[in-house]
Amino acid sequence: MKNISTAWLHLLNRSRLKPLAPIAGGAIALMLGGILLHVSGANPLQAYGVMFAGAFGGTRQLTETLLKAAPLLLIGLGMTIAFRCRVWNIGAEGQYYIGALCGSAIALTYPALPSLILIPLMLAASIGGGILWSGLAGLLHLYRGVNLIISTLMLNYIGILLVQYAARVPLQQPDGFLPESAQFGDNAQIPTMLGTRLHWGFGLALLLVGAVYLLLWYTPLGFQLRAVGSRLSVAKCVGINTSRSILIALTMSGGLAGLAGILEVSYTYTRLKGDISDSYGFSGILVALLGQLHPVGVLIAAVLFSGLMVGAQSLNVVLQIPASVAQVIQALVVLLVLAGQAIARAKRDDAIPLVAHDG
Amino acid sequence: MPWEQVLTGSFLIALLTAGIRLAVPVLLAVLGEIITERSGVMNLGIEGIMLVGGLAGFVTAQTLEQATGIASLAAWVGLLIGLLTGAAMGLLMAVLTVTLKTDQVVTGVTFVLLGQGLTSYIFRRATGLLGARVTGLQSWAVPGLSTLPVAGDILFNHNAIVYLTVALVVLCWLLLFRTHWGLELRAVGENPAAADTSGLRVQTIRYLAVMVGAALAGLGGAVLTVVQLNIFTEGIMAGRGWIAIALVFFSRWHPGGALVGALLFGIADALQYRIQALGFKALPYEFLLMLPYVLTLVVLVWGSRQSNTPAALGIPYSKGKG
């Protein structure tokens, strides 16, 4: 597999933000989801009402939605960098797990450190873990020509299984029966900000929206990454080191996924376990795509995806309707947006097949 | 517990027998994906398609078994429905990736999330499915051969699906390398423009390849739920769809390689179940579960330079632009 067409990416490169397709796709997906709800004996309007109230209906609900958006936003931002450089990192799930593992190892090894030192160390370790795990795929790609899609995919499960092993054996709580580590001390839990339940990780993710935007469009490095992503031959001609760009884009997305991992473990789970993700690594890919590979779009998409998930939880509590309906709607939105963009592209007849630098 | 107590003769026979059985659902999906990828399309949605096929097959088998009381009939119809459901998802995948030329990686990942969400929703909504079981298929001892020492137990005392899948490996190999159809399929995957020029209908062949591949994945899912585990639970495929994609690369797009890879997976899987059951500590079962992924990476690291990847894999084809 030398090549994966990314014509949609090409289209997006040309027109910065085209919010119409996701909005139309979202509307149709909600309709299809409504049909699913109706067929399974639920009242779609009532269900959507409950979902909306559960996700955005008050301060507590909104806080929950923003909290759950943080990992999606971080992973989505990373994917934005990677996909802009046309690097197919579908290993965010594994990078998230390894990031969580490295950060947790610090928290469990140095439980007595003061928060001010311990938390930055944990964050750094998690970013390092994500960089390492994605960089491994990058090195295999650059030196041995191993296809990035497949290597990042393989490393997903290897990473998840490593964490399951770590939580069951070496990092397991002493005298514990469950496959999980001891609970982190208060000093290892990421603090909340401004008197809300929102933790500083969310604030950091918000800052990164601006940082990624500046990086991609206002720095030489960002220009290089996008140049490699849009026209490989041109990038080579003007002397851009493509291998280096690929590695940078890949490890940046890996580092952000790793960061998302330790934030979730430190705040939501407060201990390392074998199951610490809501498929964030895969949903994050969809978030990046739905956000049109633009940091602001990714922010909006992450909040909407998270709103669907949080709203679906209250759907489960209030109406006993399974929360997985949220995942169905998410997948439908993305499929519809993909199809819509493809049809628009075919109409304009500007489908120039692009060749990705893979394998 | 020391190794000597674990590695007894009867343990090894039971292990290999279970390994062959566990290899079958994955092998079906791998054979399907080889056909799909040989035509130049990569279907990353296998995990989702297996889940949906597995649920559809299971619901059919369970309903029929309760209605008629004939377990084997119910199982076979369930498998057929699993196959057809897979084909239907393949049709959707082909519309998106072949006709509309959506990105195959993103479309595939989305299919997995769709399959997970849909099966989880239906499973939880239809509370009657919770804990319901089906009988599945009885094993069928091959006359004469099944009484052989050792080999008889390991190879010739399985249910019909196991034998059929082995036959399918041979059939797949014949189809790909010894028939005109196979030649056309591979031509489309290697050089669609040339195939088009010589009069082959590239899009039609890719539609068929994607649908056949997804049908086999759906069947694989149904085999796991209806015949082997006799139950459906959320996420029951446990990554088998991703393993299948890995094994396609491991096999180098060859049915024989698929057989070897799937057997390795099946035996590793059988071993990890037993190690967990025995409480054997020397070899953590997580490392056994990692084995198919690690082996695939190793094969790719050592073999990627002389890879026989279909040259047009992942690239949509448009007339006049190829």
XYZ file of C-alpha atoms in Angstrom:
681
model
C 0.000 0.000 0.000
C 2.032 2.866 -1.211
C -0.840 5.218 -1.469
C -3.954 6.322 0.273
C -5.987 8.885 -1.504
C -6.715 11.929 0.516
C -8.625 13.981 -1.940
C -10.907 15.244 0.802
C -7.905 16.646 2.551
C -6.902 18.423 -0.591
C -10.351 19.944 -0.794
C -10.131 21.106 2.796
C -6.737 22.622 2.237
C -8.264 24.874 -0.331
C -11.272 26.105 1.530
C -10.388 26.792 5.118
C -13.634 26.331 6.956
C -16.733 24.997 5.315
C -19.141 24.455 8.153
C -22.132 23.702 5.966
C -21.363 20.050 5.247
C -21.023 19.038 8.926
C -24.211 20.903 9.846
C -26.225 19.226 7.091
C -24.610 15.867 7.895
C -25.407 16.350 11.567
C -29.052 17.099 10.830
C -29.489 14.011 8.657
C -27.626 11.860 11.198
C -29.985 13.043 13.936
C -32.910 12.110 11.704
C -31.498 8.639 11.069
C -30.794 8.279 14.790
C -34.395 9.327 15.375
C -35.566 6.523 13.113
C -33.431 4.054 15.080
C -34.924 5.343 18.341
C -38.445 5.164 16.902
C -38.029 1.639 15.556
C -36.743 0.461 18.912
C -39.850 1.820 20.590
C -38.637 5.157 21.932
C -39.962 8.650 21.277
C -37.188 10.421 19.320
C -38.224 13.987 20.192
C -38.487 13.202 23.873
C -35.164 11.346 23.714
C -33.353 14.209 22.006
C -34.882 16.633 24.499
C -33.492 14.592 27.382
C -30.120 14.334 25.671
C -29.866 18.064 25.062
C -30.871 18.910 28.614
C -28.416 16.332 29.914
C -25.517 17.753 27.929
C -26.112 21.498 27.840
C -29.074 22.154 30.156
C -27.246 23.646 33.125
C -23.885 24.495 34.620
C -23.314 21.005 35.994
C -24.231 19.367 32.677
C -22.168 21.817 30.659
C -19.172 21.229 32.931
C -19.485 17.482 32.430
C -19.626 17.955 28.652
C -16.549 20.191 28.616
C -14.653 17.770 30.867
C -15.343 14.869 28.541
C -14.467 17.053 25.550
C -10.908 17.582 26.815
C -9.430 14.222 25.716
C -11.294 14.373 22.394
C -10.009 17.904 21.823
C -6.393 17.011 22.613
C -6.440 13.935 20.365
C -8.350 15.804 17.652
C -5.786 18.623 17.682
C -2.966 16.112 17.350
C -4.740 14.406 14.466
C -5.186 17.801 12.827
C -1.423 18.272 12.801
C -0.819 14.723 11.578
C -3.484 14.712 8.869
C -2.479 18.182 7.651
C 0.928 16.612 6.984
C -0.898 13.591 5.532
C 0.479 11.288 8.199
C -1.933 8.457 8.935
C -1.729 8.061 12.651
C -4.584 5.784 13.646
C -2.752 4.735 16.774
C -4.006 7.472 19.091
C -5.729 4.902 21.284
C -2.446 3.124 21.986
C -0.547 6.397 22.455
C -3.236 7.491 24.914
C -2.799 4.270 26.916
C 1.004 4.445 26.943
C 0.854 8.112 27.972
C -1.435 7.133 30.832
C 0.953 4.333 31.796
C 4.058 6.550 31.892
C 2.309 9.313 33.833
C 0.856 6.799 36.289
C 4.239 5.164 36.817
C 5.563 8.562 37.982
C 2.553 9.163 40.224
C 2.889 5.728 41.836
C 6.694 5.817 42.156
C 6.926 9.261 43.755
C 3.718 9.527 45.757
C 5.252 11.940 48.257
C 6.281 14.694 45.857
C 4.427 18.001 46.166
C 1.760 18.612 43.556
C 3.677 21.464 41.970
C 6.508 19.117 40.992
C 4.649 15.835 40.640
C 1.963 16.942 38.190
C 4.315 18.580 35.671
C 6.472 15.432 35.882
C 3.443 13.226 35.199
C 2.367 15.364 32.255
C 5.891 15.342 30.825
C 6.132 11.562 31.226
C 2.793 11.047 29.493
C 3.748 13.274 26.593
C 7.068 11.432 26.394
C 5.259 8.086 26.373
C 2.996 9.194 23.537
C 5.967 10.514 21.573
C 7.853 7.267 22.090
C 4.954 5.057 21.034
C 4.154 7.073 17.911
C 7.842 7.641 17.182
C 8.377 3.883 17.144
C 5.928 3.615 14.244
C 7.614 6.599 12.621
C 11.076 5.045 12.801
C 9.819 1.718 11.450
C 8.272 3.684 8.600
C 11.326 5.774 7.775
C 13.971 3.071 8.168
C 12.129 -0.102 7.206
C 9.310 1.226 5.036
C 6.633 -0.216 7.313
C 3.220 1.159 6.464
C 2.160 3.722 9.073
C -1.511 2.776 9.076
C -0.718 -0.805 9.953
C 2.077 -0.110 12.444
C 0.091 2.476 14.397
C -2.856 0.070 14.362
C -0.708 -2.806 15.696
C 0.794 -0.580 18.392
C -2.733 0.286 19.593
C -3.390 -3.180 20.894
C 0.166 -3.794 22.055
C -0.103 -0.578 24.097
C -3.504 -1.421 25.556
C -2.350 -4.911 26.523
C 0.819 -3.509 28.109
C -1.333 -1.260 30.286
C -3.602 -4.176 31.203
C -0.537 -6.167 32.210
C 0.938 -3.230 34.153
C -2.302 -2.651 36.029
C -2.638 -6.363 36.834
C 0.947 -7.184 37.851
C 3.747 -4.632 38.413
C 1.660 -1.578 39.251
C -1.200 -3.387 40.961
C -2.263 -2.084 44.335
C -0.408 -4.049 47.023
C -2.821 -6.559 48.568
C -5.390 -5.565 45.952
C -7.611 -8.085 44.195
C -8.695 -6.061 41.183
C -6.366 -5.477 38.219
C -5.812 -1.817 39.041
C -3.228 0.370 40.728
C -3.562 2.064 44.084
C -5.568 5.267 44.041
C -3.488 8.360 43.359
C -2.972 10.790 46.228
C -4.608 14.212 46.090
C -1.258 15.640 45.048
C -1.345 13.554 41.850
C -4.824 14.690 40.839
C -4.876 17.504 38.368
C -6.361 20.572 40.123
C -9.561 22.255 39.068
C -9.604 25.844 37.958
C -11.469 28.983 38.939
C -13.707 27.268 41.443
C -15.372 25.017 38.852
C -15.129 21.251 38.377
C -13.170 21.875 35.188
C -9.547 20.823 35.575
C -6.518 22.665 34.283
C -6.084 20.040 31.592
C -9.136 21.489 29.897
C -7.621 24.971 30.124
C -4.420 23.612 28.633
C -6.367 22.014 25.775
C -8.057 25.367 25.095
C -4.677 27.096 24.967
C -3.491 24.432 22.566
C -6.321 25.299 20.144
C -4.638 28.672 19.653
C -1.162 27.172 19.719
C -1.923 24.611 17.015
C -3.532 27.299 14.883
C -0.454 29.512 15.205
C 1.858 26.558 14.634
C 0.160 25.464 11.431
C -0.365 28.842 9.790
C 2.134 31.242 11.319
C 5.384 29.306 11.778
C 7.923 27.938 9.298
C 7.483 24.472 10.801
C 3.728 24.612 10.241
C 4.298 25.670 6.680
C 6.659 22.745 6.174
C 4.168 20.271 7.651
C 1.371 21.538 5.442
C 3.640 21.655 2.407
C 4.583 18.026 2.932
C 0.891 17.269 3.320
C -0.286 18.981 0.195
C 2.427 18.433 -2.359
C 5.203 16.042 -1.594
C 7.209 16.721 -4.746
C 7.004 20.490 -4.333
C 8.025 20.205 -0.698
C 11.040 18.152 -1.722
C 12.004 20.637 -4.417
C 12.091 23.578 -2.040
C 14.325 21.611 0.270
C 11.966 20.534 3.018
C 13.114 17.453 4.864
C 10.012 15.295 4.461
C 11.161 12.477 6.734
C 11.744 14.939 9.537
C 8.356 16.587 8.953
C 6.561 13.240 9.006
C 8.281 12.283 12.252
C 7.470 15.645 13.848
C 3.802 15.563 12.857
C 3.472 11.974 14.006
C 5.138 12.466 17.388
C 3.253 15.703 18.050
C -0.037 13.876 17.627
C 1.298 11.011 19.735
C 2.401 13.354 22.513
C -1.011 15.039 22.644
C -2.752 11.639 22.787
C -0.441 10.630 25.647
C -1.271 13.850 27.494
C -4.984 13.107 27.096
C -4.338 9.692 28.650
C -2.786 10.937 31.902
C -5.392 13.701 32.285
C -8.200 11.159 32.159
C -6.447 8.777 34.549
C -5.458 11.507 36.998
C -8.837 13.230 37.125
C -11.562 10.804 36.056
C -10.277 7.403 37.180
C -7.693 8.488 39.820
C -5.888 5.168 39.309
C -4.465 3.113 36.455
C -6.787 0.409 35.155
C -6.984 -1.795 32.082
C -9.936 0.081 30.673
C -9.468 3.839 30.697
C -10.807 5.010 27.351
C -14.201 5.530 25.758
C -12.679 4.801 22.323
C -11.267 8.347 22.545
C -8.409 7.446 20.211
C -10.787 6.537 17.415
C -13.432 9.176 18.142
C -10.618 11.755 18.144
C -9.898 10.910 14.513
C -13.522 11.564 13.637
C -13.492 14.791 15.660
C -10.512 16.075 13.672
C -12.208 15.196 10.423
C -15.528 16.705 11.390
C -13.727 19.850 12.559
C -12.385 20.175 9.005
C -8.818 19.839 10.302
C -9.041 23.336 11.730
C -8.343 23.836 15.465
C -11.498 25.915 16.027
C -13.578 23.400 14.095
C -12.016 20.621 16.161
C -12.982 22.435 19.371
C -16.603 22.673 18.218
C -16.666 19.053 17.044
C -15.119 17.824 20.309
C -17.740 19.639 22.408
C -20.560 18.308 20.209
C -19.247 14.722 20.298
C -18.799 14.943 24.030
C -22.249 16.504 24.379
C -23.725 13.526 22.537
C -21.941 11.128 24.890
C -22.895 12.982 28.077
C -26.451 13.533 26.865
C -26.760 9.844 26.038
C -25.770 8.974 29.595
C -28.723 10.899 30.959
C -30.854 9.294 28.241
C -29.887 6.010 29.840
C -30.713 7.224 33.342
C -33.980 9.007 32.547
C -35.516 6.876 29.792
C -33.471 3.652 30.065
C -32.410 4.023 26.437
C -28.883 2.628 25.819
C -26.224 5.359 25.639
C -24.625 3.687 22.605
C -27.093 5.560 20.411
C -24.601 8.450 20.708
C -21.895 6.413 18.996
C -24.278 5.488 16.179
C -25.110 9.147 15.581
C -21.417 10.117 15.675
C -20.521 7.512 13.072
C -23.472 8.499 10.882
C -22.495 12.184 10.969
C -19.015 11.367 9.766
C -20.183 8.986 7.026
C -22.666 11.582 5.779
C -20.095 14.372 5.816
C -17.641 12.157 3.936
C -20.282 11.314 1.358
C -21.411 14.937 1.063
C -17.889 16.193 0.498
C -17.301 13.464 -2.078
C -20.428 14.416 -3.997
C -19.518 18.118 -3.920
C -16.048 17.227 -5.154
C -17.382 15.089 -7.993
C -19.680 17.931 -9.081
C -16.797 20.339 -9.292
C -14.813 17.583 -10.976
C -11.610 18.542 -9.294
C -10.789 15.161 -7.843
C -7.061 15.115 -8.241
C -5.777 11.833 -6.874
C -3.075 12.555 -4.355
C -0.376 10.143 -3.432
C 0.353 9.768 0.256
C 3.831 9.045 1.462
C 3.018 5.716 2.950
C 4.736 2.402 3.008
C 2.955 -24.056 38.669
C 5.954 -25.270 36.638
C 5.927 -25.720 32.871
C 6.181 -29.558 33.056
C 2.791 -29.790 34.689
C 1.212 -27.640 32.029
C 2.773 -29.107 28.910
C 1.280 -32.581 29.069
C 0.197 -34.560 26.019
C -3.512 -34.229 26.630
C -3.072 -30.512 27.297
C -1.326 -30.034 23.960
C -3.988 -31.980 22.083
C -6.750 -29.941 23.691
C -4.800 -26.765 23.003
C -4.304 -27.459 19.297
C -7.905 -28.570 18.866
C -9.169 -25.365 20.457
C -6.610 -23.350 18.504
C -7.972 -24.613 15.195
C -11.510 -23.841 16.294
C -10.622 -20.314 17.434
C -8.748 -19.646 14.197
C -11.840 -20.116 12.042
C -13.738 -16.791 12.484
C -10.536 -14.805 11.992
C -9.497 -16.919 9.031
C -12.812 -16.255 7.287
C -12.363 -12.517 7.763
C -8.730 -12.656 6.575
C -9.651 -14.558 3.393
C -12.356 -11.979 2.700
C -10.034 -9.051 3.292
C -7.382 -10.614 1.034
C -9.924 -10.699 -1.802
C -10.949 -7.097 -1.080
C -7.387 -5.782 -0.888
C -6.290 -7.722 -3.966
C -8.796 -5.567 -5.873
C -7.147 -2.406 -4.535
C -9.595 -1.465 -1.785
C -8.703 -1.516 1.902
C -11.631 -2.236 4.195
C -10.586 -1.230 7.719
C -14.134 -1.696 9.009
C -13.880 -5.480 9.507
C -14.290 -5.326 13.302
C -17.588 -3.452 12.918
C -18.835 -5.735 10.152
C -18.010 -8.844 12.204
C -19.950 -7.420 15.152
C -23.029 -6.637 13.070
C -22.862 -9.992 11.249
C -22.381 -11.749 14.574
C -25.413 -10.061 16.137
C -27.658 -10.563 13.089
C -26.673 -14.234 12.842
C -27.155 -14.795 16.549
C -30.579 -13.131 16.715
C -31.735 -15.169 13.703
C -30.456 -18.451 15.099
C -31.919 -17.797 18.535
C -35.341 -16.823 17.183
C -35.491 -19.797 14.810
C -34.321 -22.237 17.435
C -37.053 -21.120 19.795
C -39.673 -21.240 17.045
C -38.773 -24.565 15.455
C -36.671 -26.368 18.024
C -34.299 -27.530 15.281
C -30.911 -26.267 16.431
C -28.847 -27.119 13.375
C -31.297 -25.536 10.943
C -31.384 -22.408 13.112
C -27.587 -22.278 13.194
C -27.196 -22.610 9.430
C -29.821 -19.960 8.695
C -28.137 -17.735 11.282
C -24.804 -18.137 9.522
C -26.425 -17.310 6.200
C -27.966 -14.154 7.656
C -24.576 -13.183 9.112
C -23.082 -13.592 5.647
C -25.798 -11.536 3.969
C -25.618 -8.794 6.594
C -21.890 -8.563 5.989
C -22.493 -8.312 2.242
C -24.989 -5.501 2.806
C -22.449 -3.563 4.868
C -19.926 -4.265 2.133
C -22.300 -2.718 -0.382
C -22.489 0.450 1.726
C -18.708 0.458 2.084
C -18.322 0.070 -1.699
C -20.763 2.889 -2.448
C -18.703 5.158 -0.196
C -15.169 4.126 -1.086
C -15.497 2.956 -4.716
C -18.181 5.215 -6.166
C -17.875 8.295 -3.956
C -14.151 7.710 -3.355
C -14.256 8.673 0.307
C -11.068 8.160 2.214
C -10.745 4.451 2.967
C -8.954 4.820 6.293
C -11.469 7.204 7.819
C -14.442 5.341 6.340
C -13.139 2.083 7.797
C -12.569 3.492 11.287
C -16.060 5.000 11.165
C -17.544 1.620 10.212
C -15.975 0.097 13.301
C -17.515 2.754 15.550
C -20.853 2.360 13.751
C -20.803 -1.410 14.228
C -19.861 -1.098 17.895
C -22.543 1.502 18.586
C -25.282 -0.250 16.637
C -24.729 -3.722 18.100
C -24.360 -2.353 21.615
C -27.571 -0.355 21.228
C -29.595 -3.252 19.844
C -28.177 -5.696 22.379
C -29.026 -3.491 25.350
C -32.387 -2.435 23.969
C -33.493 -5.999 23.221
C -33.276 -7.272 26.778
C -34.373 -10.739 25.638
C -30.889 -11.236 24.207
C -29.248 -10.910 27.595
C -27.908 -14.316 28.571
C -29.834 -16.071 25.777
C -27.913 -18.950 24.220
C -28.130 -21.049 21.080
C -27.109 -24.671 20.609
C -24.945 -24.159 17.522
C -23.592 -27.030 15.449
C -22.614 -30.507 16.603
C -19.120 -31.615 15.728
C -18.844 -34.173 12.993
C -16.146 -36.838 13.242
C -14.645 -37.676 9.867
C -15.272 -41.442 9.411
C -12.035 -43.421 9.652
C -9.727 -40.453 10.198
C -11.158 -39.292 13.518
C -10.000 -42.478 15.245
C -6.353 -41.842 14.397
C -4.222 -41.276 17.486
C -3.500 -37.578 18.248
C -4.223 -36.255 14.740
C -7.757 -37.667 14.835
C -8.639 -35.581 17.872
C -6.881 -32.465 16.677
C -7.900 -32.398 13.018
C -10.901 -34.592 12.348
C -13.370 -34.022 15.122
C -14.747 -30.544 14.441
C -18.007 -28.987 13.312
C -18.725 -28.621 9.615
C -17.712 -24.947 9.518
C -14.105 -25.830 10.345
C -13.829 -28.200 7.363
C -15.646 -25.759 5.083
C -13.263 -22.956 6.043
C -10.220 -25.084 5.227
C -11.832 -25.895 1.867
C -12.391 -22.172 1.402
C -8.657 -21.514 1.805
C -7.980 -23.808 -1.137
C -10.876 -22.357 -3.088
C -9.606 -18.842 -2.460
C -6.151 -19.770 -3.655
C -7.584 -21.382 -6.805
C -9.802 -18.375 -7.414
C -7.009 -15.857 -7.026
C -4.213 -17.627 -8.860
C -5.738 -20.242 -11.137
C -8.808 -18.633 -12.650
C -9.454 -15.830 -15.060
C -11.542 -14.057 -12.421
C -8.591 -14.029 -10.064
C -6.356 -12.619 -12.737
C -8.849 -9.837 -13.417
C -9.222 -9.123 -9.718
C -5.472 -8.838 -9.257
C -5.083 -6.739 -12.399
C -7.585 -4.253 -11.009
C -5.631 -4.097 -7.751
C -2.259 -3.725 -9.411
C -2.973 -1.387 -12.290
C -6.585 -0.280 -12.621
C -5.879 2.030 -15.563
C -4.373 -0.783 -17.607
C -7.158 -3.139 -16.549
C -9.681 -0.520 -17.619
C -7.988 -0.061 -20.984
C -8.094 -3.787 -21.609
C -11.848 -3.772 -21.075
C -12.239 -4.803 -17.434
C -14.943 -3.096 -15.442
C -12.848 -1.825 -12.559
C -15.647 -0.465 -10.399
C -17.833 -3.578 -10.764
C -14.967 -5.863 -9.816
C -14.141 -3.700 -6.796
C -17.794 -3.679 -5.702
C -17.852 -7.477 -5.836
C -14.529 -7.796 -4.038
C -15.584 -5.472 -1.213
C -18.939 -7.240 -0.843
C -17.454 -10.747 -0.880
C -14.851 -9.661 1.656
C -17.432 -8.093 3.962
C -19.729 -11.118 3.539
C -16.948 -13.411 4.770
C -16.275 -11.043 7.695
C -19.990 -11.105 8.582
C -19.926 -14.907 8.351
C -16.850 -15.008 10.570
C -18.677 -12.914 13.155
C -21.695 -15.217 13.015
C -19.491 -18.316 13.334
C -18.033 -16.900 16.542
C -21.399 -16.036 18.115
C -23.632 -18.842 16.792
C -21.323 -21.832 16.509
C -18.427 -21.258 18.884
C -19.448 -19.148 21.855
C -23.226 -19.743 21.419
C -23.887 -16.293 22.862
C -23.718 -12.589 21.986
C -22.240 -9.983 24.298
C -21.058 -6.432 23.679
C -17.669 -6.191 22.002
C -17.592 -9.976 21.645
C -15.182 -9.775 18.682
C -12.521 -8.410 21.067
C -10.344 -7.004 18.305
C -10.563 -10.030 15.979
C -11.401 -7.690 13.091
C -8.198 -5.712 13.656
C -6.261 -8.973 13.987
C -7.682 -9.995 10.609
C -6.336 -6.820 9.019
C -2.955 -7.447 10.607
C -2.924 -11.028 9.353
C -3.640 -9.910 5.792
C -0.316 -8.087 5.890
C 1.271 -11.028 7.706
C 0.010 -13.377 4.973
C 1.299 -11.150 2.195
C -2.121 -11.318 0.558
C -1.894 -15.097 0.185
C -4.552 -17.590 1.425
C -1.825 -20.005 2.561
C -0.231 -17.320 4.690
C -3.673 -16.506 6.044
C -4.076 -20.114 7.215
C -0.714 -20.037 9.010
C -1.385 -16.622 10.588
C -4.892 -17.525 11.724
C -3.651 -20.799 13.272
C -0.925 -18.920 15.157
C -3.575 -16.528 16.433
C -5.946 -19.362 17.331
C -3.327 -21.301 19.275
C -2.087 -18.201 21.101
C -5.687 -17.373 21.953
C -6.407 -20.908 23.181
C -3.228 -20.833 25.263
C -4.097 -17.547 26.935
C -7.545 -18.849 27.944
C -5.932 -21.915 29.529
C -3.180 -19.968 31.238
C -5.785 -17.686 32.784
C -7.908 -20.654 33.829
C -4.938 -22.439 35.415
C -3.684 -19.314 37.146
C -0.283 -19.924 35.532
C 1.936 -16.963 36.385
C 5.213 -17.504 34.479
C 3.789 -16.219 31.193
C 1.368 -13.274 31.484
C -1.569 -13.874 29.153
C -1.443 -10.293 27.892
C 1.797 -11.112 26.096
C 0.152 -14.039 24.333
C -2.656 -11.755 23.216
C -0.063 -9.341 21.845
C 1.545 -12.058 19.776
C -0.406 -11.637 16.502
C 0.250 -7.891 16.503
C 3.935 -8.255 17.339
C 4.439 -10.996 14.751
C 2.781 -8.886 12.078
C 5.073 -5.978 12.913
C 8.099 -8.280 12.777
C 7.046 -9.638 9.401
C 6.564 -6.093 8.116
C 9.928 -4.933 9.456
C 11.786 -7.775 7.773
C 9.683 -8.173 4.701
C 8.370 -4.809 3.634
C 11.045 -4.163 1.027
C 10.041 -7.118 -1.123
C 6.391 -6.834 -0.287
C 3.779 -7.963 -2.761
C 1.269 -5.339 -1.701
C -1.300 -4.692 -4.432
C 0.137 -1.576 -6.060
C -3.168 0.301 -6.239
C -4.232 -0.542 -2.661
C -6.145 2.367 -1.165
C -6.329 4.473 -4.310
C -9.762 5.122 -5.770
C -9.996 4.823 -9.526
C -11.573 7.374 -11.837
C -11.759 6.794 -15.542
C -9.288 8.884 -17.467
C -7.358 9.955 -14.397
C -5.669 6.791 -13.237
